[in-house]
Short mmCIF file of C-alpha atoms in Angstrom, two decimals:
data_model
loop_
_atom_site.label_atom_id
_atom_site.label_comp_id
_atom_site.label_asym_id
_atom_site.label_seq_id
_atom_site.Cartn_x
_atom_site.Cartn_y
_atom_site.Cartn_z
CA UNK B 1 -13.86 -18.23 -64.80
CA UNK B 2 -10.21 -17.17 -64.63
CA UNK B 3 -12.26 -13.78 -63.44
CA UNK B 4 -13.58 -15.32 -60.35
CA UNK B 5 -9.84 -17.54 -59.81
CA UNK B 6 -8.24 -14.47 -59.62
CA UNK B 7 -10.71 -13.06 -57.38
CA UNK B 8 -10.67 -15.79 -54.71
CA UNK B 9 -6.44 -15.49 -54.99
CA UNK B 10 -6.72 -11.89 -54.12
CA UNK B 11 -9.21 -12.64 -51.22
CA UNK B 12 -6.31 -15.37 -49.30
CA UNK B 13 -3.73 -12.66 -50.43
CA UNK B 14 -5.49 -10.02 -48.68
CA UNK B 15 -3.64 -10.43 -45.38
CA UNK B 16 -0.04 -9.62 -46.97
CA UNK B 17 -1.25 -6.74 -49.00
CA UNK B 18 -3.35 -5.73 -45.28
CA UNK B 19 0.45 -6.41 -44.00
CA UNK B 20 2.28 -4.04 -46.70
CA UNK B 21 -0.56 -1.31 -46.53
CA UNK B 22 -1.61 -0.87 -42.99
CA UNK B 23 0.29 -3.74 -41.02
CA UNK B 24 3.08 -1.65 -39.16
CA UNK B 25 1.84 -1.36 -35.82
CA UNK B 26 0.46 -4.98 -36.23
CA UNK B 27 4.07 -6.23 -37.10
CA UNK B 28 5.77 -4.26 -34.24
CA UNK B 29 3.32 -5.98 -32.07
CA UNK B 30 3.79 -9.69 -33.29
CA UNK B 31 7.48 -8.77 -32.34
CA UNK B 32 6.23 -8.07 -28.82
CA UNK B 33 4.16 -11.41 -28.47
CA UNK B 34 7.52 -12.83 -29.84
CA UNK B 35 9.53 -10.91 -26.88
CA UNK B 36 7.17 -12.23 -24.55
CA UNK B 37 7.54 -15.37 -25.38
CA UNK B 38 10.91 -15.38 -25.71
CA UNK B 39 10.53 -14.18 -22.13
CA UNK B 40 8.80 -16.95 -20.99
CA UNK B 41 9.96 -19.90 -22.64
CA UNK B 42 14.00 -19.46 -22.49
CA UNK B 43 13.98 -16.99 -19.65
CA UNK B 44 11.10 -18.86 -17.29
CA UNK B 45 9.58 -14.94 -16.99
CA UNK B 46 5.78 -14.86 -15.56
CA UNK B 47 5.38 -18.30 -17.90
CA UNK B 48 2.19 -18.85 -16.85
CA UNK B 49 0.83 -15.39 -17.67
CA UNK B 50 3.22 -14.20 -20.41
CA UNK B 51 2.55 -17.30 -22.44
CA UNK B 52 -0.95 -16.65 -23.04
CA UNK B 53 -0.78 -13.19 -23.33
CA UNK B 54 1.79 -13.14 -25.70
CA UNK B 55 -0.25 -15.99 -27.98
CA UNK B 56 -3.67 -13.97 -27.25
CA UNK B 57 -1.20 -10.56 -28.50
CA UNK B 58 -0.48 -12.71 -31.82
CA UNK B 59 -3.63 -13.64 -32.33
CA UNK B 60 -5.20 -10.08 -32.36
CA UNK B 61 -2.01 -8.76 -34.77
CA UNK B 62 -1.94 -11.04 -37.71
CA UNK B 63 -3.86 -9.48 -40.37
CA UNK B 64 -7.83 -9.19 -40.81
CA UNK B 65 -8.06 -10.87 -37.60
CA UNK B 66 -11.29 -11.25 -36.25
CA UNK B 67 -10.78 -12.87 -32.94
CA UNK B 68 -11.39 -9.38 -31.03
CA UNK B 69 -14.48 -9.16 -33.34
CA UNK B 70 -18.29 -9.65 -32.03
CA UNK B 71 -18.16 -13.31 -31.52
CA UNK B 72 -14.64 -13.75 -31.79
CA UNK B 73 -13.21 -16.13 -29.63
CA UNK B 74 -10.80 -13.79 -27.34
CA UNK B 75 -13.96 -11.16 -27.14
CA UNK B 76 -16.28 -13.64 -25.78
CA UNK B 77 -13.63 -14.86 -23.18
CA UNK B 78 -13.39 -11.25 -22.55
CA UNK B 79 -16.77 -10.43 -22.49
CA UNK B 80 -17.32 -13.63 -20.11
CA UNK B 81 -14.74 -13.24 -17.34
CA UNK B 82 -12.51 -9.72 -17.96
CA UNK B 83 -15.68 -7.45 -18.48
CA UNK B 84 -17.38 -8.48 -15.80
CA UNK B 85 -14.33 -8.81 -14.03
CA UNK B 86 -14.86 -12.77 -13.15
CA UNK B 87 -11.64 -14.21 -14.05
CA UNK B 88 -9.30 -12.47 -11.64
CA UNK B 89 -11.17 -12.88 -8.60
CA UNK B 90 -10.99 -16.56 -9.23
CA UNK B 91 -7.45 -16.06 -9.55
CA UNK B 92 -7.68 -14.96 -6.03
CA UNK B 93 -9.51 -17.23 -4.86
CA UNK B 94 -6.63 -19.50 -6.05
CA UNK B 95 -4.20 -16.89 -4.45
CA UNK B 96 -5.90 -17.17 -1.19
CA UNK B 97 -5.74 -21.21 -1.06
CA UNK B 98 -1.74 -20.90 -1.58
CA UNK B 99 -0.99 -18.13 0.66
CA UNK B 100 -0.19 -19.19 4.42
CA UNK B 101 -0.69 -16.36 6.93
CA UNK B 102 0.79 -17.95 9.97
CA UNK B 103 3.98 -16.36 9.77
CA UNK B 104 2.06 -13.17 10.06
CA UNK B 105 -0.16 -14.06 12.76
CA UNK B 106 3.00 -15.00 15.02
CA UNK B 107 4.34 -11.81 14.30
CA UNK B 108 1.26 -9.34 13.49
CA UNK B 109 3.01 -6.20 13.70
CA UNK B 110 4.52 -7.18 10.10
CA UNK B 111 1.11 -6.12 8.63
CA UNK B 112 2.47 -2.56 8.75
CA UNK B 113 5.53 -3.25 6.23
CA UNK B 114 2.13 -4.19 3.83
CA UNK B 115 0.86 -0.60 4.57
CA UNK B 116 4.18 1.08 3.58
CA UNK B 117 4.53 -1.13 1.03
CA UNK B 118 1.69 0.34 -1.08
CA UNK B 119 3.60 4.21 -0.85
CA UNK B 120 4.33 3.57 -4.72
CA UNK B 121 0.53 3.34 -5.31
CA UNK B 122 -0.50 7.09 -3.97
CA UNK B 123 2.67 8.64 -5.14
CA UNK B 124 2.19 7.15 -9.11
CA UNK B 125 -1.31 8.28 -8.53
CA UNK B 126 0.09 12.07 -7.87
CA UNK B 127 2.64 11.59 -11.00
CA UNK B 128 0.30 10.16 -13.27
CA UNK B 129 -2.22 13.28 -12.58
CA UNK B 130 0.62 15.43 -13.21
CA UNK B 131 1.69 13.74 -16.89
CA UNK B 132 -2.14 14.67 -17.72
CA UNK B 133 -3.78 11.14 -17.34
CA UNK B 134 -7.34 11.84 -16.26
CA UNK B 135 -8.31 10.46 -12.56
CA UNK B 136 -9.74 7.11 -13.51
CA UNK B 137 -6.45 6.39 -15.71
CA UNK B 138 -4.52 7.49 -13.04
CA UNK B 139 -6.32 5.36 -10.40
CA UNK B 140 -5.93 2.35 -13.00
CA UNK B 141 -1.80 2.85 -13.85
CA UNK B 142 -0.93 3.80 -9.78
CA UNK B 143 -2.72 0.52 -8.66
CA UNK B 144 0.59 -1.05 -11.18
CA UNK B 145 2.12 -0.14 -7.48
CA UNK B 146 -0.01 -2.99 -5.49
CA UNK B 147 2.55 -5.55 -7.86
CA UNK B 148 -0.72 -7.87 -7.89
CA UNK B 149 -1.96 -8.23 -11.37
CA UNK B 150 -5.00 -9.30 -10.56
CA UNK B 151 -5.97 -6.04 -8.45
CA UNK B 152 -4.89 -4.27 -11.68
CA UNK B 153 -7.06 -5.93 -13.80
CA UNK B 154 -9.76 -5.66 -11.73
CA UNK B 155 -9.64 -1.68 -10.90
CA UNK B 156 -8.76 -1.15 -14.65
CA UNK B 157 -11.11 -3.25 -16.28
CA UNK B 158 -13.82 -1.28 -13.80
CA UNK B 159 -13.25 2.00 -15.23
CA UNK B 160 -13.43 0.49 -18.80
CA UNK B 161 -16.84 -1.21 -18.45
CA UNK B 162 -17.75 2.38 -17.50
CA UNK B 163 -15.73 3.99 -20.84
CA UNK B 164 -13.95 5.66 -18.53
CA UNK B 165 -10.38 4.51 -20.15
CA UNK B 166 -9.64 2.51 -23.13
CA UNK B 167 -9.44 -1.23 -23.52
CA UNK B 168 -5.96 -1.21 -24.62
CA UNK B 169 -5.45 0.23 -21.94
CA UNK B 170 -6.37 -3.00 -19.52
CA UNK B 171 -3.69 -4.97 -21.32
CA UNK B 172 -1.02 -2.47 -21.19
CA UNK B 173 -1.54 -2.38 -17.51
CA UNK B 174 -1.67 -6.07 -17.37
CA UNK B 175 1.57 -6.66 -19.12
CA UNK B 176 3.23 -4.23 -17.23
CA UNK B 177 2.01 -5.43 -14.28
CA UNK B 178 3.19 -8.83 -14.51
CA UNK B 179 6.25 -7.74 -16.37
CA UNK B 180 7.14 -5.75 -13.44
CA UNK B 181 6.22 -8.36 -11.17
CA UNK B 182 8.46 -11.15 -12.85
CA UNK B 183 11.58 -8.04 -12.66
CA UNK B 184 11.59 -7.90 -8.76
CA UNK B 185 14.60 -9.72 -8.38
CA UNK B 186 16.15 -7.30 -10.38
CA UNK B 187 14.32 -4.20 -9.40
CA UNK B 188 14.76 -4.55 -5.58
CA UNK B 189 18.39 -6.05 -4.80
CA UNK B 190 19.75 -2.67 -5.73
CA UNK B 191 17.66 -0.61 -3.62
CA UNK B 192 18.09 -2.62 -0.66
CA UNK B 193 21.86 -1.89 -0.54
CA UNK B 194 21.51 1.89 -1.69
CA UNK B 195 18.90 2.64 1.06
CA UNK B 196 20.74 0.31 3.70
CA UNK B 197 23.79 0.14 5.55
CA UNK B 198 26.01 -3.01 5.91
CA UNK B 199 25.23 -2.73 9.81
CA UNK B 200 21.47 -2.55 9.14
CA UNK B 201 21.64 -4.98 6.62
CA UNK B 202 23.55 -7.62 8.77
CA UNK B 203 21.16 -7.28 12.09
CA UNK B 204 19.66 -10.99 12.81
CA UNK B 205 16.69 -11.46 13.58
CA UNK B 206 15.64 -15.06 15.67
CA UNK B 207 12.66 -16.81 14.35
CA UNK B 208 9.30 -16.41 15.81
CA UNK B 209 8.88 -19.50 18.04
CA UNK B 210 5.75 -21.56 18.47
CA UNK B 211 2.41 -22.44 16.04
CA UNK B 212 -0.24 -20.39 15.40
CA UNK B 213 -3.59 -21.86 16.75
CA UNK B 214 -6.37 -23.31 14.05
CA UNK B 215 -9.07 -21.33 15.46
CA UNK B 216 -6.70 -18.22 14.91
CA UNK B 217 -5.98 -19.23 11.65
CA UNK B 218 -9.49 -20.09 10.58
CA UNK B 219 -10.55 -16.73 12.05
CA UNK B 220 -8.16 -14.46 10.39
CA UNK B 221 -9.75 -14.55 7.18
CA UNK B 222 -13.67 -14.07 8.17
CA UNK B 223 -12.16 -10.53 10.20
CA UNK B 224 -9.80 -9.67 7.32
CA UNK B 225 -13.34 -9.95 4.91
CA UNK B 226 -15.47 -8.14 7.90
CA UNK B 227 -13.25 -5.11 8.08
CA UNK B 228 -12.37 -4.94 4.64
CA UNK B 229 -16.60 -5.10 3.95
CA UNK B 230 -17.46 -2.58 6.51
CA UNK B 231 -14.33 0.28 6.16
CA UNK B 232 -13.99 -0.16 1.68
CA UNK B 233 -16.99 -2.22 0.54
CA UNK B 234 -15.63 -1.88 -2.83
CA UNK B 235 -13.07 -4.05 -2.62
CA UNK B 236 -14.82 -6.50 -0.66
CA UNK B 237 -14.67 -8.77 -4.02
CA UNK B 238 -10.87 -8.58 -4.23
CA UNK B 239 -10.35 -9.10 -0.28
CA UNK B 240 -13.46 -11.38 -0.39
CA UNK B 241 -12.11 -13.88 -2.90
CA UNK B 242 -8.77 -14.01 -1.42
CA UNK B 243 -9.81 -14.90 2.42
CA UNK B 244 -12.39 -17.26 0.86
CA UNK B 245 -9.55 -19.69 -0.89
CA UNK B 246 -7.41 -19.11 2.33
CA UNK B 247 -10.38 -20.26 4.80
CA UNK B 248 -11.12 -23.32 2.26
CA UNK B 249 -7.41 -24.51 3.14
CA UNK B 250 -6.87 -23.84 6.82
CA UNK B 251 -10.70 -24.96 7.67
CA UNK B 252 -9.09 -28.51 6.87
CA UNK B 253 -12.59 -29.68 5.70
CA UNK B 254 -12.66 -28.92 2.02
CA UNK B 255 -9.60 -30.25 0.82
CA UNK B 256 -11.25 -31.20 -2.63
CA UNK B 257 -12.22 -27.16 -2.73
CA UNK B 258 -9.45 -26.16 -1.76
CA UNK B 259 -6.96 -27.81 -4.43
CA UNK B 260 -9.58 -27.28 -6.67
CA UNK B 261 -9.27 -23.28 -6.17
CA UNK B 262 -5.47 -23.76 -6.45
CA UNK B 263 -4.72 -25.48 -9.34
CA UNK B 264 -7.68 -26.57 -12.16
CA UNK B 265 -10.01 -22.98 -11.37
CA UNK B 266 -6.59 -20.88 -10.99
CA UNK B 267 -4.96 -22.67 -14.01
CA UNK B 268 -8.37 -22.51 -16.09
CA UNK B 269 -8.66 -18.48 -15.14
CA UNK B 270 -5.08 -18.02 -16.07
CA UNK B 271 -5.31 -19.36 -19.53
CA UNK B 272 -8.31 -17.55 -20.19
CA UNK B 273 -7.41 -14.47 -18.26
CA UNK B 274 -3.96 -14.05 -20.15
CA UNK B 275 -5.43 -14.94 -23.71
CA UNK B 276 -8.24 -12.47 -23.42
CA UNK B 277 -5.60 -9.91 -21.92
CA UNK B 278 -3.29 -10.33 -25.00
CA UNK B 279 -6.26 -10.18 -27.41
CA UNK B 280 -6.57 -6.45 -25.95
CA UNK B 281 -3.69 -5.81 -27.61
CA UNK B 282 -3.81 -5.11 -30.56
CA UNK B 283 -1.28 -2.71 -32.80
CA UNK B 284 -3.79 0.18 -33.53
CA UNK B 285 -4.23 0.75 -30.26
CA UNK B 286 -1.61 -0.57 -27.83
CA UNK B 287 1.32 1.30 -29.49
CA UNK B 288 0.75 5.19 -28.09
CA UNK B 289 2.80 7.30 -26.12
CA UNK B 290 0.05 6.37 -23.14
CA UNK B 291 1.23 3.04 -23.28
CA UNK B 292 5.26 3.75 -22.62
CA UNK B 293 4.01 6.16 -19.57
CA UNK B 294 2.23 3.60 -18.06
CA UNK B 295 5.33 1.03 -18.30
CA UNK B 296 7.04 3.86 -17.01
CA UNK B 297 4.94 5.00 -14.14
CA UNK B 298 4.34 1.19 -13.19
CA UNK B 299 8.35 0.74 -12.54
CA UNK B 300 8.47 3.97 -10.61
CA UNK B 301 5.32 2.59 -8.67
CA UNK B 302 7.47 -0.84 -7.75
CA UNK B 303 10.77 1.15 -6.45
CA UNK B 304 8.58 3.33 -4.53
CA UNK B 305 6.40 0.65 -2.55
CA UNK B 306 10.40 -1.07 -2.20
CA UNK B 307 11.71 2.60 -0.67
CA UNK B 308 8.03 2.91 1.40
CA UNK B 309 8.68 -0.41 3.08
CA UNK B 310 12.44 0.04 3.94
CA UNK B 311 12.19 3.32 5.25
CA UNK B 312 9.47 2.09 7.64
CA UNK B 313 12.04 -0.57 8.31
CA UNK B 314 14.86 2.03 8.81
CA UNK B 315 12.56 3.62 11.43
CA UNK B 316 11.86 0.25 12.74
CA UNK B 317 15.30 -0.37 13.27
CA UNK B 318 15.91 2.39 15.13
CA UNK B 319 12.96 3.09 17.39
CA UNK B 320 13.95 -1.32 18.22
CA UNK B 321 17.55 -0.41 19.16
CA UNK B 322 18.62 -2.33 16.53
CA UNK B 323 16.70 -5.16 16.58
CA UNK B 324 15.15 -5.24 13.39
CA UNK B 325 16.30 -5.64 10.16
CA UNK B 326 15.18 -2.80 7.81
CA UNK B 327 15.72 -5.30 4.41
CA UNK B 328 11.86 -6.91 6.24
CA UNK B 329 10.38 -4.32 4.83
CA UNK B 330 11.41 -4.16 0.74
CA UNK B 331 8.86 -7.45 1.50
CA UNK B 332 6.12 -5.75 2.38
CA UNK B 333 4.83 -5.80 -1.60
CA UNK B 334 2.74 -8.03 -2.61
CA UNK B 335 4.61 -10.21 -5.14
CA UNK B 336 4.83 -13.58 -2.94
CA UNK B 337 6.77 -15.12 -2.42
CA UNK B 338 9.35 -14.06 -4.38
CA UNK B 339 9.84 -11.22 -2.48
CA UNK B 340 10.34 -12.76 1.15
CA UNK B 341 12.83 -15.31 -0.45
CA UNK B 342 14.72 -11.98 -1.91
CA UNK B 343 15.17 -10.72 1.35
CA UNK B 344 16.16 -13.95 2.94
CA UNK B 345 19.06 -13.89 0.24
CA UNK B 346 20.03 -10.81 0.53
CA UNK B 347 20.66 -10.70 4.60
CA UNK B 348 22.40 -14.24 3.55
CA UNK B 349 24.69 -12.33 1.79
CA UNK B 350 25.66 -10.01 4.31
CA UNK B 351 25.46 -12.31 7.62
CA UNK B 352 25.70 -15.82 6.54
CA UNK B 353 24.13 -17.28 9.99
CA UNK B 354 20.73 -14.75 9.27
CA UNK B 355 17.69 -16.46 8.62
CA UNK B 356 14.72 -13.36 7.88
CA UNK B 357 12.58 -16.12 6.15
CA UNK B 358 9.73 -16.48 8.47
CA UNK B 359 10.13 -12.52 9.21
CA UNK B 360 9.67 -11.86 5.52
CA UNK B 361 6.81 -14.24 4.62
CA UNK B 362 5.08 -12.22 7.34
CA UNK B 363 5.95 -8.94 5.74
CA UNK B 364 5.00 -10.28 2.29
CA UNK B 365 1.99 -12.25 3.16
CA UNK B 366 0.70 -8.21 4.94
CA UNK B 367 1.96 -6.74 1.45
CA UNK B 368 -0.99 -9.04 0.01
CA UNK B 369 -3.18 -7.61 2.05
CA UNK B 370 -2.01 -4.39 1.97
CA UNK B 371 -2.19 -4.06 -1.71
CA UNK B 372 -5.32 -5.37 -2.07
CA UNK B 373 -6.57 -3.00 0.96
CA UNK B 374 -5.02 -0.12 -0.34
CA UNK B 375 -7.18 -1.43 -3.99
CA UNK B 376 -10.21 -1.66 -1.82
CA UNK B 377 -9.53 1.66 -0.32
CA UNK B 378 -8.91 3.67 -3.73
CA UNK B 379 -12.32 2.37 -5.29
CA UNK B 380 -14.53 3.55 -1.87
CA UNK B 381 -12.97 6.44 -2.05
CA UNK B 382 -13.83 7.45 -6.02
CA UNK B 383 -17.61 5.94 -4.95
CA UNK B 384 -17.45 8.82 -2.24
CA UNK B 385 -15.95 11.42 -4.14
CA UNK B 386 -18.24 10.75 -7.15
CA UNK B 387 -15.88 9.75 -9.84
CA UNK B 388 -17.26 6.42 -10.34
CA UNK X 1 -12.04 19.25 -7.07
CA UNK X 2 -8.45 20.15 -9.12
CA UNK X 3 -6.35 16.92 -9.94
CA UNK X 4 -4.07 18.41 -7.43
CA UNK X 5 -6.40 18.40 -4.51
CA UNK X 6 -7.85 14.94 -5.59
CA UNK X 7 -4.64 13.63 -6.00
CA UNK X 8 -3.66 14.94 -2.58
CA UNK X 9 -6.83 13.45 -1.08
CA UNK X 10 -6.25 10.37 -2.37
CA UNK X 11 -2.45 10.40 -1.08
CA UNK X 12 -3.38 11.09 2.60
CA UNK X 13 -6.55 9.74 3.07
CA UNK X 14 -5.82 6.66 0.93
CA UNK X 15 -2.75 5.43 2.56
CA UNK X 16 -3.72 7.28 5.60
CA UNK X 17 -6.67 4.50 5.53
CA UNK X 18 -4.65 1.85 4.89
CA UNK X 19 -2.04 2.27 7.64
CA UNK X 20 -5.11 2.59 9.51
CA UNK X 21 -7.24 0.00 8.52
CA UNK X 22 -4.18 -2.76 8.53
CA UNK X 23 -3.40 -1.57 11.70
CA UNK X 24 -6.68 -2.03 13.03
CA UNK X 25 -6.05 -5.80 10.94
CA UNK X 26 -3.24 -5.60 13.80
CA UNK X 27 -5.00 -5.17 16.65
CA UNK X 28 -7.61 -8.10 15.40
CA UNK X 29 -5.03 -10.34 15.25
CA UNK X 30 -3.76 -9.62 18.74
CA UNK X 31 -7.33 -10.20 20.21
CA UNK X 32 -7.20 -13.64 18.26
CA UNK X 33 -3.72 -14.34 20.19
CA UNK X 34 -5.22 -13.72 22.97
CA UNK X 35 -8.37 -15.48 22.83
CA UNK X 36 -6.62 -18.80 21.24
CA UNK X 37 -3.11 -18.90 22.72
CA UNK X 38 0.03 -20.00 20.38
CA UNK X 39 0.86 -23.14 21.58
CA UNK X 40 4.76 -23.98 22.03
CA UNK X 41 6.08 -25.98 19.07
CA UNK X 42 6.93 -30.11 20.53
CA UNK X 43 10.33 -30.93 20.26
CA UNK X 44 11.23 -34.66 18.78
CA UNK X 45 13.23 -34.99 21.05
CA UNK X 46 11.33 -34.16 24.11
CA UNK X 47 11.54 -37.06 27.13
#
């Protein structure tokens, strides 16, 4: 009797003596979840992704866990929407219904800031070859550079169903992805001024005038989808999704689909998405020295697309005679719309009577895009050159 | 293919592509200007 007492008290101690024996990676990564929450409760940092990621993170670290197990709940919501890659292109979908594209349809030449916006993508892609990642991890920690999280997890998760990179992997791509995307207010501000001069900085720009047309709006999206489906088919999910929850809202006749897409499916893929995200990482295998290059290569990824976009601005500004302001183009990424409403603060700062607002939702709205063509663009190409 | 000429590959024909491709996006969007004209914003205070 006292046998089979002592028995069952070292089966419910088995966690700590798991903790004491093999738990160090597993405690260092509990203090991560605990940084990211920290992050997102008292410093309002990605809340909506960090908070489930970080709980997912503890869940996977406390001893003997078993929710990454077969049948465990954060492998079946990974199994159901991250494997198959399901849960961020409803994200987008969600995207698309809160994105408005009118600034950039009154001022289309703004999609090009979106193309030089995605320079941090190819030139990661180089790097990364050159620290010895193979191609597919390569592909998966330069696409940090389109500042879209979804896109990440979507290219990532890709080469994983295919074994091509780890699991961990996904979710150290993911958190540095939205990590990175939540630090753009602190990344870009600096590079602005060092790559900018006060004249350049201060140049006004008056607002586009007049609406954009419905039948312009409501067409934008079907081309967008056409193009993207005929020049990069395989990214026609990612571009697909995106224009679908944008022609839901500007059709005008789904408005039940349409707020649907942007708050219960978006909030529901979110939770989900972020939970089965954290679950991927676990101690064991999150904490390598793969891990701290990819957090690495994913900041030098961000202050590249920043430089790409105000150096197109720079040349911009000078091929315009001054007209336009070279800060435009640090929008051109597609973290929106935080990074439009940095660049309208920034030219505040330097000419209070400048108003880049409507210049930079433009640029930022083409950054969405952009990233997501540039996404679309990298996958065709592997298809063609035989690596996937 | 070495990493170096893939990587290279993928530098100019990727972004090469997407300049291209958004530009084309560009173009699109002109014909759609074109075809349905902005219309001038009202003013309130129009008589």
């Amino acid at each position: 009797m006292s046998g089979a007492i002592l028995e069952a008290l070292a089966a419910l101690l088995a966690g700590v003596r798991f903790l004491f024996e093999h738990g160090g990676p597993n405690v260092i990564m509990i203090a991560v979840a605990g940084v990211m929450l920290w992050l997102a409760i008292g410093k309002g940092v990605e809340p909506l992704l960090l908070l489930p990621i970080a709980f997912g993170c503890l869940l996977v670290n406390l001893p003997l866990s078993e929710v990454m197990a077969q049948g465990g709940v954060l492998k079946t919501l990974y199994d159901f929407g991250i494997g198959n890659e399901l849960f961020p292109l409803l994200i987008f979908v969600g995207i698309g219904s809160m994105t408005d594209f009118s600034p950039l349809l009154a001022n289309p030449k703004l999609l090009l800031f979106g193309a030089a916006g995605q320079l941090g993508i190819f030139i990661t892609l180089l790097l990364a070859l050159a620290l010895g990642f193979s191609r597919e991890e390569a592909v998966s920690v330069a696409a940090i550079g389109a500042c879209d999280g979804p896109t990440v997890i979507f290219v990532s998760n890709m080469f994983a169903g295919l074994g091509k990179i780890p699991t961990a992997m996904v979710g150290a791509l993911a958190v540095a992805a939205y990590s990175y995307m939540a630090l753009v207010p602190i990344i870009q501000p600096p590079i602005m001024r060092l790559l900018t001069t006060r004249k350049e900085r201060e140049v006004k720009m008056p607002s586009p005038k007049g609406k954009v047309s419905k039948a312009a709006l409501i067409s934008f999206p079907v081309i967008v989808t056409a193009i993207t489906g005929i020049i990069a088919p395989q990214g026609l999910p990612l571009m697909g999704m995106i224009m679908l929850g944008n022609f839901m809202k500007v059709s005008g006749v789904v408005p039940r689909l349409a707020n649907a897409a942007e708050n219960e499916i978006a909030n529901i893929a979110t939770l989900f998405l972020g939970l089965a995200i954290g679950g991927t990482m676990a101690g064991p295998q999150f904490l390598t020295r793969e891990t701290l290059m990819v957090f690495g290569l994913g900041l030098i990824a961000i202050i590249l697309d920043t430089v790409g976009g105000i150096f197109l601005g720079k040349i911009w500004y000078l091929l315009s005679g001054g007209k336009v302001n070279p800060l435009v183009g640090a929008a051109g990424i597609s973290a929106y719309p935080m990074a439009a409403r940095l660049v309208q603060s920034e030219g505040q700062r330097w000419n209070k009577h400048n108003f880049l607002l409507m210049h930079a939702m433009g640029a930022n709205t083409g950054g969405q895009i952009g990233s997501v063509m540039a996404a679309a663009i990298m996958l065709s190409l592997l298809k063609g050159l035989g690596v996937i | 293919m070495s990493n170096t000429v893939f990587g290279l590959t993928m530098l100019v024909v990727g972004m090469g592509g997407t300049l291209a491709t958004l530009f084309l996006i560009t173009l699109a969007i002109h014909a759609l200007a074109a075809l349905f004209p902005v219309r001038p914003e009202e003013t309130e205070d129009r008589k």
